[in-house]
Short mmCIF file of N, CA and C in Angstrom, two decimals:
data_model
loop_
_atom_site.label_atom_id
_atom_site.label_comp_id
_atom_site.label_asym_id
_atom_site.label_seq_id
_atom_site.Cartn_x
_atom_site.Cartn_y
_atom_site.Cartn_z
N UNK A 1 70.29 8.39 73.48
CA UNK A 1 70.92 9.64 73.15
C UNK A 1 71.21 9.67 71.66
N UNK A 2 70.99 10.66 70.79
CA UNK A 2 71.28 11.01 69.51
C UNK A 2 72.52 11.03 69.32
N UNK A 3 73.33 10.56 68.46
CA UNK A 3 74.58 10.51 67.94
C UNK A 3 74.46 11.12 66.65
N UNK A 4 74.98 12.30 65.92
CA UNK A 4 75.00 12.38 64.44
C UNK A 4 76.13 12.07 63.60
N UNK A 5 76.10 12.15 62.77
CA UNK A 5 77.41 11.44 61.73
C UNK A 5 77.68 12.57 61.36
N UNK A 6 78.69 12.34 60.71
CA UNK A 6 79.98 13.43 59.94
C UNK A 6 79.85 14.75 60.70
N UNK A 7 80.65 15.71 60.31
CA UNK A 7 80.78 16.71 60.65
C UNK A 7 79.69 17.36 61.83
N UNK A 8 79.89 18.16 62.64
CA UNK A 8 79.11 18.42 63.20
C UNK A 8 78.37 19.38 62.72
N UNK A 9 76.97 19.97 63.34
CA UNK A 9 76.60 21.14 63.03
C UNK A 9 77.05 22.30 63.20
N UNK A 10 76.49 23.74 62.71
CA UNK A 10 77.21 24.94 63.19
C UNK A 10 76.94 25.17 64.69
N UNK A 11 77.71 25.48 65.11
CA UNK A 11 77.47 26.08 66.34
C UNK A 11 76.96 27.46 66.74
N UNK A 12 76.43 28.01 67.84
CA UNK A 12 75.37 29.14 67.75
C UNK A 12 76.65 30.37 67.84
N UNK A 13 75.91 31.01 66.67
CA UNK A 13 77.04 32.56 66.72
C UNK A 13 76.04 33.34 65.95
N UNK A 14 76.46 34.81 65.83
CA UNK A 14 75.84 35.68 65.00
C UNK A 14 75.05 34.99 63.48
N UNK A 15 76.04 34.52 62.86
CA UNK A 15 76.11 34.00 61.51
C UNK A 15 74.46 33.51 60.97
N UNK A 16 73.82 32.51 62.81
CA UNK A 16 72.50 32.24 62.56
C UNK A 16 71.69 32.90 63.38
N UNK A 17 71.97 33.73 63.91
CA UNK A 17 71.21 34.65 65.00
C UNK A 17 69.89 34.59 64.24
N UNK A 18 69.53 35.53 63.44
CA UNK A 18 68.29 35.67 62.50
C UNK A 18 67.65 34.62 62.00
N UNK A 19 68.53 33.74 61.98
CA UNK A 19 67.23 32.71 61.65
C UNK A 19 66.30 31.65 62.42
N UNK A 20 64.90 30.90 62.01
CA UNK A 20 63.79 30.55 62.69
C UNK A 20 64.32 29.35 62.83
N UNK A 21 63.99 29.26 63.96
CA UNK A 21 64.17 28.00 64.89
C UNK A 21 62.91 27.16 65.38
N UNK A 22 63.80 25.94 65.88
CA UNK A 22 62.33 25.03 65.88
C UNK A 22 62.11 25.77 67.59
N UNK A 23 60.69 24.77 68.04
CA UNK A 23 60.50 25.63 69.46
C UNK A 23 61.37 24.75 70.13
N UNK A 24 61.39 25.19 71.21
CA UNK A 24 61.84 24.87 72.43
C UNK A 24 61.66 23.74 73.08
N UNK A 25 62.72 22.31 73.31
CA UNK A 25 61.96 21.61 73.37
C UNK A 25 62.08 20.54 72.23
N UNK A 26 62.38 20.94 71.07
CA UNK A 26 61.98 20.66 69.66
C UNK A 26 63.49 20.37 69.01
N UNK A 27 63.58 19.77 68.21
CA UNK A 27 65.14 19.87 66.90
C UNK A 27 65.83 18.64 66.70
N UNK A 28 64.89 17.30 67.57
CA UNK A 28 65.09 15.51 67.01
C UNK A 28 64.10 14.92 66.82
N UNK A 29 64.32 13.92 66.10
CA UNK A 29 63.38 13.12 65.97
C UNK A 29 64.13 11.64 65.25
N UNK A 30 63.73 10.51 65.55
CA UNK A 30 64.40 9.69 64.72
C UNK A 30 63.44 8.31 65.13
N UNK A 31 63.56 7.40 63.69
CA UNK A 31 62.35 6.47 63.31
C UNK A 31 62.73 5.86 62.81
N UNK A 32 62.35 4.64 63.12
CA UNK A 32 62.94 3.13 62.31
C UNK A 32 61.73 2.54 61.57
N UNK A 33 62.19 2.23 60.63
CA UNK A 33 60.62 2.04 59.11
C UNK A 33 61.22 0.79 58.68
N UNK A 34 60.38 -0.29 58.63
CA UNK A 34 60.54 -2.02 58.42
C UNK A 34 60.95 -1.31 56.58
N UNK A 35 61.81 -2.53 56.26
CA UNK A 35 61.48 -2.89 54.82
C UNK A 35 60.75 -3.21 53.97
N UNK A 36 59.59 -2.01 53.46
CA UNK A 36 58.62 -2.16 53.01
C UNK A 36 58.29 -0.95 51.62
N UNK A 37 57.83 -1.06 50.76
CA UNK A 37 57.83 -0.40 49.99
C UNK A 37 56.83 1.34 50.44
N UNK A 38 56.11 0.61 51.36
CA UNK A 38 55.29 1.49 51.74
C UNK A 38 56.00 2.96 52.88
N UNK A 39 57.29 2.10 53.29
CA UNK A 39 58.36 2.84 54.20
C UNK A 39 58.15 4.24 53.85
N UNK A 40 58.63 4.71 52.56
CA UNK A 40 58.74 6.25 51.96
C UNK A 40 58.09 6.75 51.99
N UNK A 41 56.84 6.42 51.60
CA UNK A 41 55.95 7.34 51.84
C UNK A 41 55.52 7.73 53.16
N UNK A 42 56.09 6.82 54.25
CA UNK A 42 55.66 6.78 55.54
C UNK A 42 56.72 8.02 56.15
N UNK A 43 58.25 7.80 55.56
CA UNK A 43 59.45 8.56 55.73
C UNK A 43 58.75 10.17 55.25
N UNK A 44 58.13 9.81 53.95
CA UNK A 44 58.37 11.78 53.67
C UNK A 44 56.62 12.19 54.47
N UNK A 45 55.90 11.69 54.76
CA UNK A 45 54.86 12.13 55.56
C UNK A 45 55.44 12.22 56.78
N UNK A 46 56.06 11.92 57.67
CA UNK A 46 56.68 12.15 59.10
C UNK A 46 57.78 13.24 59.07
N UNK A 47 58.45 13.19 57.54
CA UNK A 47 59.23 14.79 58.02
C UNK A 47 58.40 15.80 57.75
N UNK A 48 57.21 15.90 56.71
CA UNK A 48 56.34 16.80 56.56
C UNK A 48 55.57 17.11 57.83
N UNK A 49 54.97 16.00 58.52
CA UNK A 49 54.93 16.48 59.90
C UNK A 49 55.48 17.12 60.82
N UNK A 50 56.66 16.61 60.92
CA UNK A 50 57.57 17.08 62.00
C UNK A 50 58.02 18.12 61.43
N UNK A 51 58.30 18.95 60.31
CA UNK A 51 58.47 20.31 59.64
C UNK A 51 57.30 21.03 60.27
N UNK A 52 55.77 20.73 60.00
CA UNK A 52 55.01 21.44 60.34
C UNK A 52 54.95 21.58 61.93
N UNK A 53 55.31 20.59 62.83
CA UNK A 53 55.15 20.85 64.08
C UNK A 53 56.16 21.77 64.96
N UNK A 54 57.23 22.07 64.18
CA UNK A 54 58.45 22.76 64.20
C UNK A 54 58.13 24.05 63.88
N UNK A 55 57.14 24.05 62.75
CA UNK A 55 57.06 25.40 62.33
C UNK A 55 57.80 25.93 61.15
N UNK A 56 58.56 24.75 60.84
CA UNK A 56 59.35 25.15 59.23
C UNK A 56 58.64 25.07 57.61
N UNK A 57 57.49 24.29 58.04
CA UNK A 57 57.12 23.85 56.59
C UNK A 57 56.48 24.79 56.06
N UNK A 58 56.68 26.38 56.04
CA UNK A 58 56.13 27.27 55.76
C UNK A 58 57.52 27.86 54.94
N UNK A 59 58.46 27.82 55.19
CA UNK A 59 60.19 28.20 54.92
C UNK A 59 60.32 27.50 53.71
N UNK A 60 59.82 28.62 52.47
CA UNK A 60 60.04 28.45 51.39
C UNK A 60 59.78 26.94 50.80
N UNK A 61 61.03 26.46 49.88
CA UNK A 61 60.86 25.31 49.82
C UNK A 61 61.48 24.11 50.86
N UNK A 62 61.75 24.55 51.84
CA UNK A 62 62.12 23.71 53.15
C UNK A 62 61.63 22.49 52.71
N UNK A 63 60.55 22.27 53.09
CA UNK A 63 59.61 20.97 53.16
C UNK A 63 59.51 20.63 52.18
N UNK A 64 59.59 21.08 50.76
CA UNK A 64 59.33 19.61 49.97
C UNK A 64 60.52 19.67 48.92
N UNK A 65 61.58 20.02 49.35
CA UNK A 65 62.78 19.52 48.80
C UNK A 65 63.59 18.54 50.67
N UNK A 66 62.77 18.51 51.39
CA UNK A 66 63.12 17.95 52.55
C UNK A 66 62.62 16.49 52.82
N UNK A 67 60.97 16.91 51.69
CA UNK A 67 60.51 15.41 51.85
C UNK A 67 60.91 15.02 50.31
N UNK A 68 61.52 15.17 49.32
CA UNK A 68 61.96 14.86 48.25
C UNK A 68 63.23 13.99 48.42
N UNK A 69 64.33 14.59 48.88
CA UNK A 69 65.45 14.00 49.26
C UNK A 69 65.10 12.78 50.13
N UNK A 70 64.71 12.94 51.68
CA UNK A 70 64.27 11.90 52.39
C UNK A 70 63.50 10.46 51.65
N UNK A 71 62.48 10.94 50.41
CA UNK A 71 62.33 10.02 49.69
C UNK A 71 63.20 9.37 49.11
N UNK A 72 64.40 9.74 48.35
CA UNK A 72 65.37 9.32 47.57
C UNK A 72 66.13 8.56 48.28
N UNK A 73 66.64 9.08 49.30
CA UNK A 73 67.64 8.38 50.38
C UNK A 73 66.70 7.41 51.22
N UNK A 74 65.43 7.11 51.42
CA UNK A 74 65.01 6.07 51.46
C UNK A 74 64.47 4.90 50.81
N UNK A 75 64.47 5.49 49.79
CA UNK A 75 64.17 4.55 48.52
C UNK A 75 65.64 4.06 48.06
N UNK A 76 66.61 4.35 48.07
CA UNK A 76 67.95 4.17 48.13
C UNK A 76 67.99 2.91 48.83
N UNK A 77 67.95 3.03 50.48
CA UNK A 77 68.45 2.39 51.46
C UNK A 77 66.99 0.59 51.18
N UNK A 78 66.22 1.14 50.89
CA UNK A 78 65.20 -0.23 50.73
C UNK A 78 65.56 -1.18 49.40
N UNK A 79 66.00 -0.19 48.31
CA UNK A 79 66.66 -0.79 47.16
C UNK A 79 68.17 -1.75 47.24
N UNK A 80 69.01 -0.98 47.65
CA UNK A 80 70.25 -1.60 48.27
C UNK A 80 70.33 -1.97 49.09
N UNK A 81 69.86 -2.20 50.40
CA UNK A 81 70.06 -2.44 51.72
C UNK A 81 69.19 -3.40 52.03
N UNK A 82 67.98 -3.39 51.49
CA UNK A 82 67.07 -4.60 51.70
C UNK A 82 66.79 -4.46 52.74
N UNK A 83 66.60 -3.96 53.82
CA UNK A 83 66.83 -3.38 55.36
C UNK A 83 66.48 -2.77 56.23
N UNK A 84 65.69 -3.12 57.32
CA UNK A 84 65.49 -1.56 58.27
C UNK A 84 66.14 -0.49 57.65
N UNK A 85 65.69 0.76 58.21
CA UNK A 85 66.36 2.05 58.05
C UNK A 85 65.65 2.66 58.80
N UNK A 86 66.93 3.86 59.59
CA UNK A 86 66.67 4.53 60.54
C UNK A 86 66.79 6.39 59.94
N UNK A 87 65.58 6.84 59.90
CA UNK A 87 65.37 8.52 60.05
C UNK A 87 65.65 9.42 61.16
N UNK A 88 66.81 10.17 60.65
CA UNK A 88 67.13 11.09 62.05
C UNK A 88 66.89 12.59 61.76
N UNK A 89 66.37 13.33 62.17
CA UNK A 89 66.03 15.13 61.71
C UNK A 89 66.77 15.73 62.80
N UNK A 90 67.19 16.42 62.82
CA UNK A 90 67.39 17.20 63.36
C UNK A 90 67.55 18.89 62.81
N UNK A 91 67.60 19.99 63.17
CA UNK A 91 67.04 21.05 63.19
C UNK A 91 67.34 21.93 64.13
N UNK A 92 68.44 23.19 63.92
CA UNK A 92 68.86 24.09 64.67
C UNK A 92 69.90 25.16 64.03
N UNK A 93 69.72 26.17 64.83
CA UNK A 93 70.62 27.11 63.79
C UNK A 93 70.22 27.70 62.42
N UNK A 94 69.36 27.53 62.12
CA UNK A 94 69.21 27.49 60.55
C UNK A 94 69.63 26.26 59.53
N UNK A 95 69.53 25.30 60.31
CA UNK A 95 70.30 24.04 59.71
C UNK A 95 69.01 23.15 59.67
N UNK A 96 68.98 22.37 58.75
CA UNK A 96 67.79 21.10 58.93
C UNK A 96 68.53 20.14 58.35
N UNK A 97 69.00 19.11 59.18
CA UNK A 97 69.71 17.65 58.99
C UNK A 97 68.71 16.37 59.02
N UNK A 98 69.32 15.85 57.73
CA UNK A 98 68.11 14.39 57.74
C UNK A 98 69.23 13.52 57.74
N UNK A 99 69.21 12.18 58.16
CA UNK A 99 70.01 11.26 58.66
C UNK A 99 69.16 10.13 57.78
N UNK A 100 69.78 9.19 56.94
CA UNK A 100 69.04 7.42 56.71
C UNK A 100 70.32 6.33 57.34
N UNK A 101 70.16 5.95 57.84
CA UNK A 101 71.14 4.96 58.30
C UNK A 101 70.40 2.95 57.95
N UNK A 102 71.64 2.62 56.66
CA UNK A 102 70.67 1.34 56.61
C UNK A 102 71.72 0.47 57.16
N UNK A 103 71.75 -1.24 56.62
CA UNK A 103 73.15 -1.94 56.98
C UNK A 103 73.71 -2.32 55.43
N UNK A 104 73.64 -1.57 54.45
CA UNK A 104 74.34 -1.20 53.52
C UNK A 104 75.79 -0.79 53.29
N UNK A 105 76.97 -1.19 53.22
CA UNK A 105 78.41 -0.55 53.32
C UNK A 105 78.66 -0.30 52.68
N UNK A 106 78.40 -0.13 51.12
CA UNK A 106 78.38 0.88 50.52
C UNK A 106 77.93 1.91 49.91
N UNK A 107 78.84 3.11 49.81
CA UNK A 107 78.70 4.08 50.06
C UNK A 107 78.14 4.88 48.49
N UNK A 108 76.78 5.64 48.45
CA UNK A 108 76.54 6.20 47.39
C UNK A 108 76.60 6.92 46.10
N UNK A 109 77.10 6.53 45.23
CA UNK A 109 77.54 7.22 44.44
C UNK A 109 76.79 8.20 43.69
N UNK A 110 77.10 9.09 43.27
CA UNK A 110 76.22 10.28 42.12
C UNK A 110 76.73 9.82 40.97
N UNK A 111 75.47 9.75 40.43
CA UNK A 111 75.62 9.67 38.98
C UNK A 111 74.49 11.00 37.82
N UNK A 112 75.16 10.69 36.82
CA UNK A 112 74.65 11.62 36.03
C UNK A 112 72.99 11.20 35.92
N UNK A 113 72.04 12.40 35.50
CA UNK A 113 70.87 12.28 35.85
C UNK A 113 70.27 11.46 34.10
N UNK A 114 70.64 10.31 33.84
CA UNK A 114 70.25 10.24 32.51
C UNK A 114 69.24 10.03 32.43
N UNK A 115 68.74 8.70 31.28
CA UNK A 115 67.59 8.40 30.55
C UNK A 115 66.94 7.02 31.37
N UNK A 116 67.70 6.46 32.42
CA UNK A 116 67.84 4.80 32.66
C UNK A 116 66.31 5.53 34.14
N UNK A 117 65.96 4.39 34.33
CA UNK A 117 65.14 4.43 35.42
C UNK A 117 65.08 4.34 36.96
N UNK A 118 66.55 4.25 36.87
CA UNK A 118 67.27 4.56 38.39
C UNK A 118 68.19 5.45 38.31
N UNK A 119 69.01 5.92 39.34
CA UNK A 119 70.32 6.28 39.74
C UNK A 119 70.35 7.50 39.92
N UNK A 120 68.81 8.77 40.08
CA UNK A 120 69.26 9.75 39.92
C UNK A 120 68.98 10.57 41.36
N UNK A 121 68.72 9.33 42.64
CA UNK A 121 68.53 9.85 43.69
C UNK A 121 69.91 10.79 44.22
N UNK A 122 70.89 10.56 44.47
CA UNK A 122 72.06 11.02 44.71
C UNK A 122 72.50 11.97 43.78
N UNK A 123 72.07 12.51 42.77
CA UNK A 123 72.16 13.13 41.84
C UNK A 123 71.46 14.70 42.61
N UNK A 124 69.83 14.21 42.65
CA UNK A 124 69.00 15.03 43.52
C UNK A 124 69.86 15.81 44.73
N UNK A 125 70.39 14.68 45.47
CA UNK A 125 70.90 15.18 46.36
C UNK A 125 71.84 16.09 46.55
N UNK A 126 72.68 15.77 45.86
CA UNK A 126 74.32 16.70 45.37
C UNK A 126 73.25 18.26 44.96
N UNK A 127 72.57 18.05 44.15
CA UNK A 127 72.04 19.56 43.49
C UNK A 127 71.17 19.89 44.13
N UNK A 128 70.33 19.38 45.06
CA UNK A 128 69.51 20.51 46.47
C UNK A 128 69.82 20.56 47.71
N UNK A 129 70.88 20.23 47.68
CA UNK A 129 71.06 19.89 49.62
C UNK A 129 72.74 21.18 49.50
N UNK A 130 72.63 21.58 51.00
CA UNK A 130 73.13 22.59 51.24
C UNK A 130 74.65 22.32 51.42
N UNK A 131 74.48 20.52 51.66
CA UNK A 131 75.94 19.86 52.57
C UNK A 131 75.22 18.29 52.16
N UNK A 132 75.81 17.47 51.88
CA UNK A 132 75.61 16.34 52.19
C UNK A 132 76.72 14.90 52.37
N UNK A 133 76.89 13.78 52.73
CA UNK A 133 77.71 13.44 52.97
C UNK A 133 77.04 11.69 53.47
N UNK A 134 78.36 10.95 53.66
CA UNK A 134 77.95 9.35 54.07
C UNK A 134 78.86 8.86 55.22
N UNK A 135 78.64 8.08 56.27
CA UNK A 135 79.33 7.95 57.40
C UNK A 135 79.27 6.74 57.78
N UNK A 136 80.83 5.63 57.44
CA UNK A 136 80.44 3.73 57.58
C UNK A 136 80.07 3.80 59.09
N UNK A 137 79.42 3.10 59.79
CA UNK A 137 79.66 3.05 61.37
C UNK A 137 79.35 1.45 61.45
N UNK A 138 79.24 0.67 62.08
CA UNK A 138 79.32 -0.58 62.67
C UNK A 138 78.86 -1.56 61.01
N UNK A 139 77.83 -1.94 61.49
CA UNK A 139 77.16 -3.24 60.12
C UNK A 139 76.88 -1.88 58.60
N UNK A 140 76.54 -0.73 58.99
CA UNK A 140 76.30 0.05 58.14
C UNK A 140 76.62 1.41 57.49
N UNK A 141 75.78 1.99 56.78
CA UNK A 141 76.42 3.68 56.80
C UNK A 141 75.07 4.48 57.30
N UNK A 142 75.51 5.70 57.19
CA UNK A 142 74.65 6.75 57.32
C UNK A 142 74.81 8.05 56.59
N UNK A 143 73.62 7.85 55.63
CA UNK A 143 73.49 8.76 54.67
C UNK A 143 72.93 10.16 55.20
N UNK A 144 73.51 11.90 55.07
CA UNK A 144 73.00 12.83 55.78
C UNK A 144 73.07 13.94 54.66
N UNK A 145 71.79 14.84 54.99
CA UNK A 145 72.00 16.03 53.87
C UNK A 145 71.74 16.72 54.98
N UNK A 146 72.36 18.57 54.87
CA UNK A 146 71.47 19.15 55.32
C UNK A 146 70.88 20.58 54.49
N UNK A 147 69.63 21.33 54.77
CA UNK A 147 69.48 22.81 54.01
C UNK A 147 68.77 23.97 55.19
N UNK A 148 69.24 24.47 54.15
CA UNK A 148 69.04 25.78 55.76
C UNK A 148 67.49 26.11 55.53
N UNK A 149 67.11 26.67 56.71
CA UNK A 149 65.84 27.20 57.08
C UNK A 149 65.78 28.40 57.05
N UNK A 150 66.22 29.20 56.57
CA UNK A 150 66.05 30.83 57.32
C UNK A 150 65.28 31.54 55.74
N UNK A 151 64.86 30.75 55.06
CA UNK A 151 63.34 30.83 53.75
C UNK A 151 64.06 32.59 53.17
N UNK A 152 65.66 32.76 53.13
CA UNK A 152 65.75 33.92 51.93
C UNK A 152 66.44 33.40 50.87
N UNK A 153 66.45 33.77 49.76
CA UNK A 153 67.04 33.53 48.79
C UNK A 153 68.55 33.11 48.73
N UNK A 154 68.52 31.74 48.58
CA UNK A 154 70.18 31.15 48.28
C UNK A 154 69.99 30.17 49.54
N UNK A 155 69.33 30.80 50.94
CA UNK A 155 69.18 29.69 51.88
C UNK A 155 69.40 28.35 51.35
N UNK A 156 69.78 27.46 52.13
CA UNK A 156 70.10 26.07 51.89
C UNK A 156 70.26 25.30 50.78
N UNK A 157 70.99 26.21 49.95
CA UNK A 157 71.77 25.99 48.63
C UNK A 157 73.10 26.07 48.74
N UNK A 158 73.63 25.19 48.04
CA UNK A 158 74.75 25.40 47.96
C UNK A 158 75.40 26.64 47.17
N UNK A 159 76.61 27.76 47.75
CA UNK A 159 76.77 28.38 46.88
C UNK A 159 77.95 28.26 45.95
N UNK A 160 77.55 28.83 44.69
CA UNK A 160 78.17 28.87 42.87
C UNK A 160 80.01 28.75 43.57
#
């Protein structure tokens, strides 16, 4: 059974009536990727999949600020964590939630996007993700963004 971290999602009301949903059937997925450098690329090709099999990867920039982030936060979790890591999607409402869960305990910081050759994954994140957030649970945490799907202007941005 799927467990998600932090906050829950929205729940169904008017608010997302209008917007595209995955089918029926459809709105999890979750994947455990060895510690390997090759992991990420394996991570952002499987949400690009699973976007397209959903039917979202057409929703603006959905998909590749979906497989952008997912890169970061897995390149994150292989850098620090040294570690399995687990991919969770989920998808409903107008909501698209990505989950990394490594055995890392601590928790990510944002930093400014400078000149140095790391540190600006969490940076990414804070400035394209709609919501994002970190959740300790047993040996580890779980890193989660989410952005909306409904492909109109401001969708799954945070607003000013």
């Amino acid at each position: 059974m799927l467990r998600l971290s932090g906050p829950p999602p929205p729940g169904p009301d008017a608010t997302y009536g209008p917007f595209p949903q995955p089918p029926l059937g459809a709105g999890h997925l979750s994947v455990e990727f060895a510690p390997e450098p090759s992991a990420v690329r394996e991570a952002r090709a499987r949400v690009r999949r699973q976007l397209e099999g959903w039917g979202l990867a057409e929703r603006g920039e959905v998909a590749d600020v979906a497989e952008l982030l997912v890169g970061e936060l897995a390149t994150h979790a292989l850098v620090h964590a040294e570690s399995r890591f687990r991919l969770t999607l989920f998808a409903a409402h107008g909501v698209l939630r990505r989950e990394v869960a490594d055995t890392e305990r601590r928790v990510p910081r944002v930093l400014e996007a400078g000149t140095g050759e790391s540190g600006r994954g969490m940076f990414l994140v804070d400035a394209l993700a709609q919501r994002w957030g970190c959740h300790r649970a047993g040996p580890g945490k779980t890193v989660w963004f989410e952005l909306g799907t409904c492909g109109s202007d401001g969708c799954g941005r945070r607003q000013p």
